[in-house]
Amino acid sequence: MASHRRPKQPSRTRVTVLTATAAAAVALTSQAAQADPKPTKGEVKAKVDKLYHEAEAATEQYNGAKEKQEKLEKEVSALQDKVARGQQEINTLRSGLGSLAAAQYRSGGIDPSVQLFLASDPDSFLDQASALDQLTAKQTESLAKIQEKQRVLAQERKEAQDKLGNLADVRKTLGEKKKQQQTKLAEAREVLNTLTQAERDKMRADDLRASRAAGNRVDLGNGAPASGLGNGAPANGAPANGAPASGLGKEAPASGLGAAALQAAHTRLGMPYSPSATGPGSFDCSGLTQWAYAQAGAQITRTTYTQINQGTRIARSQLKPGDLVFFNNTTHVGLYAGNNTVLHAPYSGTYVRYESMNTIGGFQAAVRI
């Protein structure tokens, strides 16, 4: 007779172990499938460059807000001084009005006909009466002056109050842009730290080599490469040759002004990029262009967003050395140096250098000061 014995059921402990093992295997397989491959050095550089450009955009917005803040602070200070002077003038007029009123009260308590009858010298009394009429006229004039001064003072106080409100808004924007800038820079550093030290060193060496090659394409007319960077980046951030450019390349300068600005910027080769810095020891992009033109004797505004509206807009095909060139939706500016090369302060962690226009970013516009 065949046996129909029921198969032995696995113990609860054994089922639990098998289930846990299977779940772990599935999880590991899923994680392996979902794990992103380590980004290449090129991908890391592209992401870092994007973050630096975003940080630079925040820097330029911060610079614009800071410039507006400084202007508002001056205007508020001038208005407050004006209000204080106006109040002093009103106080003086009120004091004079009080003296006139007191004199009128002292002599105005008796009917004029009685005063004439009692006067020992009628002629003298008539002279006094005439003087009182003049006092009344002066009093009326003083009252009119006080009313006008009070009206003007009220307007000035309101204007000062409005500007103080604007100043508070600008200061809030400053804080927001500063935080945004710092966040983007921190993100960039975090991405960079996914590379090994050797990879980061090679990235910097590649940037230096590219800068030197770009500078060598700019003929300064003295037989020396325009880059002035020698065989490596300056150890102390100073330009290696320490001398201004003596010529401006194969393309004729746009003007003596543009030539002088480019020569001035050339002396800053190797100086570090620093957000919101305007030189002479460190710069951001628009700080460098503003400083360079100031050395040439021309005052231009502080930010990329305002510099692009100065001078004369020109096409890329019309570029001459010394012209301002703008990239990445007006977040970056440099000085054209000829041969498709720009002299600029790129972004945090770099230094003033020459670079091909093809590697900076999207060309937007050019301006000749």
Short mmCIF file of C-alpha atoms in Angstrom, two decimals:
data_model
loop_
_atom_site.label_atom_id
_atom_site.label_comp_id
_atom_site.label_asym_id
_atom_site.label_seq_id
_atom_site.Cartn_x
_atom_site.Cartn_y
_atom_site.Cartn_z
CA MET A 1 0.00 0.00 0.00
CA ALA A 2 1.53 3.32 -1.13
CA SER A 3 2.45 5.81 1.49
CA HIS A 4 0.81 9.24 1.32
CA ARG A 5 2.92 10.91 3.97
CA ARG A 6 2.61 14.76 3.90
CA PRO A 7 5.93 16.55 3.07
CA LYS A 8 7.61 18.10 6.06
CA GLN A 9 6.99 21.86 6.24
CA PRO A 10 10.07 24.13 6.63
CA SER A 11 10.47 25.64 10.03
CA ARG A 12 9.45 29.24 10.59
CA THR A 13 13.06 30.19 11.36
CA ARG A 14 14.27 28.71 8.08
CA VAL A 15 11.58 30.57 6.10
CA THR A 16 12.55 33.86 7.73
CA VAL A 17 16.24 33.38 6.90
CA LEU A 18 15.50 32.48 3.29
CA THR A 19 13.14 35.43 2.89
CA ALA A 20 15.67 37.86 4.35
CA THR A 21 18.42 36.48 2.15
CA ALA A 22 16.28 36.79 -0.95
CA ALA A 23 15.26 40.33 -0.04
CA ALA A 24 18.88 41.33 0.50
CA ALA A 25 19.85 39.83 -2.84
CA VAL A 26 17.06 41.74 -4.59
CA ALA A 27 18.05 44.97 -2.83
CA LEU A 28 21.71 44.58 -3.78
CA THR A 29 20.77 43.79 -7.36
CA SER A 30 18.47 46.82 -7.45
CA GLN A 31 21.13 49.09 -5.98
CA ALA A 32 23.70 47.84 -8.47
CA ALA A 33 21.28 48.48 -11.30
CA GLN A 34 20.37 51.93 -10.05
CA ALA A 35 23.86 53.09 -9.00
CA ASP A 36 25.09 55.86 -11.26
CA PRO A 37 28.49 55.31 -12.76
CA LYS A 38 31.20 57.62 -11.48
CA PRO A 39 31.16 60.81 -13.59
CA THR A 40 34.10 61.38 -15.87
CA LYS A 41 36.51 64.26 -15.31
CA GLY A 42 34.94 66.06 -18.27
CA GLU A 43 31.45 65.70 -16.79
CA VAL A 44 32.68 66.97 -13.43
CA LYS A 45 34.35 69.97 -15.09
CA ALA A 46 31.19 70.79 -17.05
CA LYS A 47 29.08 70.68 -13.89
CA VAL A 48 31.60 72.75 -11.93
CA ASP A 49 31.81 75.33 -14.72
CA LYS A 50 28.00 75.59 -14.73
CA LEU A 51 27.93 76.14 -10.96
CA TYR A 52 30.67 78.75 -11.20
CA HIS A 53 28.74 80.60 -13.90
CA GLU A 54 25.65 80.57 -11.68
CA ALA A 55 27.73 81.84 -8.75
CA GLU A 56 29.09 84.60 -10.98
CA ALA A 57 25.56 85.61 -11.98
CA ALA A 58 24.69 85.92 -8.29
CA THR A 59 27.91 87.90 -7.75
CA GLU A 60 27.00 90.42 -10.46
CA GLN A 61 23.50 90.82 -9.01
CA TYR A 62 25.07 91.29 -5.59
CA ASN A 63 27.43 93.92 -7.02
CA GLY A 64 24.50 95.79 -8.57
CA ALA A 65 22.55 95.72 -5.30
CA LYS A 66 25.61 96.88 -3.37
CA GLU A 67 26.15 99.77 -5.78
CA LYS A 68 22.49 100.75 -5.40
CA GLN A 69 22.79 100.51 -1.62
CA GLU A 70 25.77 102.86 -1.55
CA LYS A 71 23.95 105.35 -3.78
CA LEU A 72 20.81 105.22 -1.62
CA GLU A 73 22.83 105.66 1.57
CA LYS A 74 24.36 108.86 0.16
CA GLU A 75 20.96 110.15 -0.96
CA VAL A 76 19.35 109.37 2.41
CA SER A 77 22.21 111.09 4.25
CA ALA A 78 21.89 114.20 2.06
CA LEU A 79 18.11 114.30 2.57
CA GLN A 80 18.45 113.91 6.33
CA ASP A 81 20.90 116.83 6.40
CA LYS A 82 18.48 118.87 4.30
CA VAL A 83 15.59 118.05 6.63
CA ALA A 84 17.66 119.07 9.66
CA ARG A 85 18.56 122.40 8.04
CA GLY A 86 14.92 122.99 7.07
CA GLN A 87 13.75 122.35 10.63
CA GLN A 88 16.35 124.81 11.91
CA GLU A 89 15.10 127.48 9.48
CA ILE A 90 11.51 126.92 10.66
CA ASN A 91 12.57 127.21 14.29
CA THR A 92 14.33 130.53 13.51
CA LEU A 93 11.25 131.87 11.71
CA ARG A 94 8.99 130.83 14.59
CA SER A 95 11.28 132.58 17.05
CA GLY A 96 11.11 135.80 15.03
CA LEU A 97 7.35 135.49 14.75
CA GLY A 98 7.12 135.19 18.54
CA SER A 99 9.09 138.42 19.04
CA LEU A 100 6.82 140.30 16.66
CA ALA A 101 3.70 138.97 18.39
CA ALA A 102 5.02 140.01 21.81
CA ALA A 103 5.76 143.57 20.63
CA GLN A 104 2.30 143.83 19.11
CA TYR A 105 0.67 142.60 22.31
CA ARG A 106 2.56 145.05 24.51
CA SER A 107 1.40 148.10 22.53
CA GLY A 108 -1.98 146.83 21.36
CA GLY A 109 -3.95 146.80 24.62
CA ILE A 110 -5.28 150.42 24.37
CA ASP A 111 -7.57 151.85 21.74
CA PRO A 112 -5.51 153.89 19.23
CA SER A 113 -7.71 157.03 19.66
CA VAL A 114 -7.15 156.97 23.44
CA GLN A 115 -3.40 156.45 22.88
CA LEU A 116 -3.40 159.51 20.60
CA PHE A 117 -5.28 161.58 23.20
CA LEU A 118 -2.91 160.54 25.98
CA ALA A 119 0.23 160.89 23.96
CA SER A 120 2.42 163.80 25.01
CA ASP A 121 3.84 163.82 21.48
CA PRO A 122 1.17 163.03 18.83
CA ASP A 123 3.76 162.92 16.04
CA SER A 124 5.73 160.29 17.94
CA PHE A 125 2.56 158.24 18.44
CA LEU A 126 1.77 158.29 14.73
CA ASP A 127 5.30 157.08 13.97
CA GLN A 128 4.79 154.21 16.42
CA ALA A 129 1.44 153.29 14.86
CA SER A 130 3.10 153.14 11.44
CA ALA A 131 5.77 150.83 12.88
CA LEU A 132 3.07 148.52 14.28
CA ASP A 133 1.48 148.26 10.82
CA GLN A 134 4.89 147.25 9.47
CA LEU A 135 5.20 144.64 12.23
CA THR A 136 1.89 143.14 11.18
CA ALA A 137 3.05 142.97 7.55
CA LYS A 138 6.31 141.26 8.59
CA GLN A 139 4.36 138.87 10.76
CA THR A 140 2.16 137.88 7.83
CA GLU A 141 5.23 137.36 5.64
CA SER A 142 6.87 135.21 8.35
CA LEU A 143 3.75 133.06 8.65
CA ALA A 144 3.73 132.47 4.88
CA LYS A 145 7.41 131.51 4.96
CA ILE A 146 6.83 129.07 7.81
CA GLN A 147 3.94 127.41 6.01
CA GLU A 148 5.99 126.99 2.80
CA LYS A 149 8.99 125.65 4.72
CA GLN A 150 6.77 123.16 6.55
CA ARG A 151 5.30 121.94 3.24
CA VAL A 152 8.76 121.44 1.71
CA LEU A 153 10.01 119.80 4.90
CA ALA A 154 7.14 117.30 4.88
CA GLN A 155 7.97 116.36 1.26
CA GLU A 156 11.67 115.90 2.08
CA ARG A 157 10.85 113.76 5.10
CA LYS A 158 8.59 111.52 3.00
CA GLU A 159 11.27 111.23 0.30
CA ALA A 160 13.84 110.26 2.92
CA GLN A 161 11.45 107.70 4.41
CA ASP A 162 10.75 106.18 0.98
CA LYS A 163 14.45 105.88 0.26
CA LEU A 164 15.02 104.25 3.63
CA GLY A 165 12.36 101.70 2.66
CA ASN A 166 14.12 101.08 -0.66
CA LEU A 167 17.40 100.73 1.20
CA ALA A 168 15.93 98.03 3.43
CA ASP A 169 14.74 96.11 0.34
CA VAL A 170 18.16 96.41 -1.30
CA ARG A 171 19.89 95.16 1.84
CA LYS A 172 17.57 92.14 1.86
CA THR A 173 18.45 91.44 -1.79
CA LEU A 174 22.13 91.74 -0.92
CA GLY A 175 21.80 89.04 1.71
CA GLU A 176 19.89 86.74 -0.63
CA LYS A 177 22.40 87.09 -3.46
CA LYS A 178 25.34 86.59 -1.12
CA LYS A 179 23.75 83.39 0.19
CA GLN A 180 23.01 82.21 -3.36
CA GLN A 181 26.61 82.90 -4.41
CA GLN A 182 28.05 81.01 -1.42
CA THR A 183 25.69 78.06 -1.99
CA LYS A 184 26.76 77.67 -5.62
CA LEU A 185 30.46 77.89 -4.71
CA ALA A 186 29.99 75.27 -1.98
CA GLU A 187 28.23 72.98 -4.48
CA ALA A 188 31.09 73.46 -6.94
CA ARG A 189 33.66 72.55 -4.29
CA GLU A 190 31.63 69.46 -3.38
CA VAL A 191 31.54 68.32 -7.00
CA LEU A 192 35.27 68.97 -7.40
CA ASN A 193 35.97 66.86 -4.34
CA THR A 194 34.57 63.81 -6.13
CA LEU A 195 37.82 63.89 -8.14
CA THR A 196 41.14 62.71 -6.80
CA GLN A 197 43.84 65.26 -6.00
CA ALA A 198 45.75 64.10 -9.07
CA GLU A 199 42.70 64.69 -11.27
CA ARG A 200 42.18 68.18 -9.82
CA ASP A 201 45.84 69.03 -10.36
CA LYS A 202 45.63 67.89 -13.97
CA MET A 203 42.50 70.00 -14.50
CA ARG A 204 44.33 73.10 -13.24
CA ALA A 205 47.37 72.27 -15.38
CA ASP A 206 45.13 71.93 -18.45
CA ASP A 207 43.58 75.35 -17.72
CA LEU A 208 47.03 76.90 -17.36
CA ARG A 209 48.26 75.32 -20.58
CA ALA A 210 45.19 76.57 -22.45
CA SER A 211 45.64 80.08 -21.02
CA ARG A 212 49.30 80.17 -22.02
CA ALA A 213 48.46 78.96 -25.53
CA ALA A 214 45.76 81.64 -25.87
CA GLY A 215 48.16 84.34 -24.64
CA ASN A 216 50.83 83.22 -27.09
CA ARG A 217 48.40 83.92 -29.94
CA VAL A 218 48.35 87.60 -28.92
CA ASP A 219 51.40 89.34 -30.38
CA LEU A 220 52.44 92.14 -28.03
CA GLY A 221 55.05 93.46 -30.39
CA ASN A 222 58.00 92.82 -28.04
CA GLY A 223 58.72 89.26 -29.08
CA ALA A 224 57.36 87.88 -25.83
CA PRO A 225 54.19 85.83 -25.34
CA ALA A 226 51.30 87.95 -24.15
CA SER A 227 50.37 85.45 -21.46
CA GLY A 228 53.34 86.38 -19.31
CA LEU A 229 52.75 83.17 -17.39
CA GLY A 230 56.06 81.47 -18.10
CA ASN A 231 56.06 77.73 -17.48
CA GLY A 232 53.56 77.81 -14.66
CA ALA A 233 51.12 79.94 -12.71
CA PRO A 234 52.71 82.71 -10.66
CA ALA A 235 53.39 81.49 -7.15
CA ASN A 236 52.23 84.70 -5.50
CA GLY A 237 49.52 85.67 -7.95
CA ALA A 238 51.61 88.41 -9.57
CA PRO A 239 52.30 88.57 -13.31
CA ALA A 240 55.53 86.80 -14.17
CA ASN A 241 57.00 89.56 -16.31
CA GLY A 242 55.66 92.46 -14.22
CA ALA A 243 55.54 94.75 -17.25
CA PRO A 244 52.66 96.16 -19.28
CA ALA A 245 52.11 95.10 -22.83
CA SER A 246 53.96 97.24 -25.33
CA GLY A 247 51.76 96.41 -28.30
CA LEU A 248 48.30 95.11 -29.00
CA GLY A 249 48.55 92.37 -31.55
CA LYS A 250 47.84 91.91 -35.22
CA GLU A 251 44.45 93.59 -35.03
CA ALA A 252 44.61 97.37 -34.72
CA PRO A 253 43.23 98.66 -31.45
CA ALA A 254 39.73 100.10 -31.51
CA SER A 255 41.02 103.30 -29.99
CA GLY A 256 43.75 104.64 -27.77
CA LEU A 257 41.32 104.16 -24.89
CA GLY A 258 40.72 100.46 -25.62
CA ALA A 259 44.45 99.89 -26.12
CA ALA A 260 45.28 101.51 -22.78
CA ALA A 261 42.60 99.48 -20.96
CA LEU A 262 43.91 96.22 -22.42
CA GLN A 263 47.49 97.10 -21.48
CA ALA A 264 46.38 97.87 -17.92
CA ALA A 265 44.50 94.56 -17.65
CA HIS A 266 47.56 92.71 -18.96
CA THR A 267 49.56 93.89 -15.94
CA ARG A 268 47.07 92.03 -13.71
CA LEU A 269 47.78 88.59 -15.21
CA GLY A 270 47.89 85.95 -12.49
CA MET A 271 45.89 87.97 -9.97
CA PRO A 272 43.26 85.82 -8.24
CA TYR A 273 39.54 85.96 -8.92
CA SER A 274 37.59 87.11 -5.88
CA PRO A 275 33.82 87.78 -5.84
CA SER A 276 32.99 91.51 -5.77
CA ALA A 277 36.68 92.51 -5.88
CA THR A 278 37.72 95.53 -7.97
CA GLY A 279 41.51 95.32 -7.70
CA PRO A 280 44.28 95.96 -7.80
CA GLY A 281 45.22 92.68 -6.10
CA SER A 282 42.14 90.60 -6.97
CA PHE A 283 39.11 90.94 -9.23
CA ASP A 284 35.82 89.58 -10.36
CA CYS A 285 35.03 89.84 -14.07
CA SER A 286 33.39 93.28 -14.17
CA GLY A 287 35.75 94.52 -11.46
CA LEU A 288 38.67 93.85 -13.81
CA THR A 289 37.10 95.65 -16.78
CA GLN A 290 36.10 98.63 -14.62
CA TRP A 291 39.60 98.84 -13.13
CA ALA A 292 41.31 98.53 -16.52
CA TYR A 293 39.28 101.36 -18.04
CA ALA A 294 39.81 103.51 -14.96
CA GLN A 295 43.58 103.17 -15.49
CA ALA A 296 42.99 104.30 -19.07
CA GLY A 297 41.15 107.40 -17.81
CA ALA A 298 37.54 106.30 -18.42
CA GLN A 299 34.93 105.66 -15.73
CA ILE A 300 32.55 102.80 -16.54
CA THR A 301 29.88 101.30 -14.31
CA ARG A 302 30.35 98.40 -11.91
CA THR A 303 28.38 95.43 -13.22
CA THR A 304 28.05 93.40 -16.40
CA TYR A 305 24.34 94.33 -16.56
CA THR A 306 25.19 98.04 -16.82
CA GLN A 307 28.49 97.86 -18.70
CA ILE A 308 26.72 96.21 -21.63
CA ASN A 309 24.64 99.38 -22.08
CA GLN A 310 27.66 101.69 -22.31
CA GLY A 311 29.65 102.73 -25.34
CA THR A 312 28.69 101.47 -28.80
CA ARG A 313 27.31 97.99 -29.47
CA ILE A 314 29.30 96.18 -32.18
CA ALA A 315 29.12 92.83 -33.99
CA ARG A 316 31.52 90.01 -33.22
CA SER A 317 33.06 90.41 -36.66
CA GLN A 318 33.96 94.03 -35.78
CA LEU A 319 35.86 93.22 -32.58
CA LYS A 320 39.10 95.05 -31.91
CA PRO A 321 41.46 94.71 -28.93
CA GLY A 322 40.15 96.54 -25.87
CA ASP A 323 36.45 96.01 -26.66
CA LEU A 324 34.25 94.55 -23.92
CA VAL A 325 32.84 91.10 -24.71
CA PHE A 326 29.89 89.60 -22.82
CA PHE A 327 28.97 85.96 -22.31
CA ASN A 328 26.35 83.71 -20.70
CA ASN A 329 23.32 85.99 -20.64
CA THR A 330 25.32 89.05 -19.48
CA THR A 331 26.75 87.28 -16.42
CA HIS A 332 30.37 87.50 -17.61
CA VAL A 333 32.58 90.11 -19.27
CA GLY A 334 36.18 90.33 -20.44
CA LEU A 335 38.42 92.43 -22.69
CA TYR A 336 38.96 91.29 -26.26
CA ALA A 337 42.68 90.76 -26.89
CA GLY A 338 42.68 89.84 -30.57
CA ASN A 339 42.85 86.49 -32.39
CA ASN A 340 39.59 85.23 -30.87
CA THR A 341 41.10 85.62 -27.40
CA VAL A 342 39.78 87.30 -24.25
CA LEU A 343 41.65 88.59 -21.20
CA HIS A 344 39.39 88.11 -18.19
CA ALA A 345 38.89 87.05 -14.56
CA PRO A 346 37.02 83.74 -15.03
CA TYR A 347 35.57 82.54 -11.70
CA SER A 348 36.44 81.52 -8.13
CA GLY A 349 39.57 79.42 -7.84
CA THR A 350 41.14 80.86 -10.99
CA TYR A 351 43.23 83.92 -11.85
CA VAL A 352 43.25 86.68 -14.48
CA ARG A 353 44.21 84.97 -17.72
CA TYR A 354 43.88 84.79 -21.49
CA GLU A 355 41.34 82.36 -22.89
CA SER A 356 39.85 81.42 -26.22
CA MET A 357 36.35 82.83 -26.80
CA ASN A 358 35.33 79.30 -27.81
CA THR A 359 35.76 77.94 -24.28
CA ILE A 360 34.36 80.77 -22.12
CA GLY A 361 30.69 80.19 -22.85
CA GLY A 362 27.93 81.53 -25.05
CA PHE A 363 28.94 84.83 -26.69
CA GLN A 364 26.23 87.44 -26.23
CA ALA A 365 27.40 90.90 -27.25
CA ALA A 366 30.32 93.29 -27.59
CA VAL A 367 30.70 96.96 -26.69
CA ARG A 368 33.28 99.54 -27.67
CA ILE A 369 33.84 102.17 -24.97
#
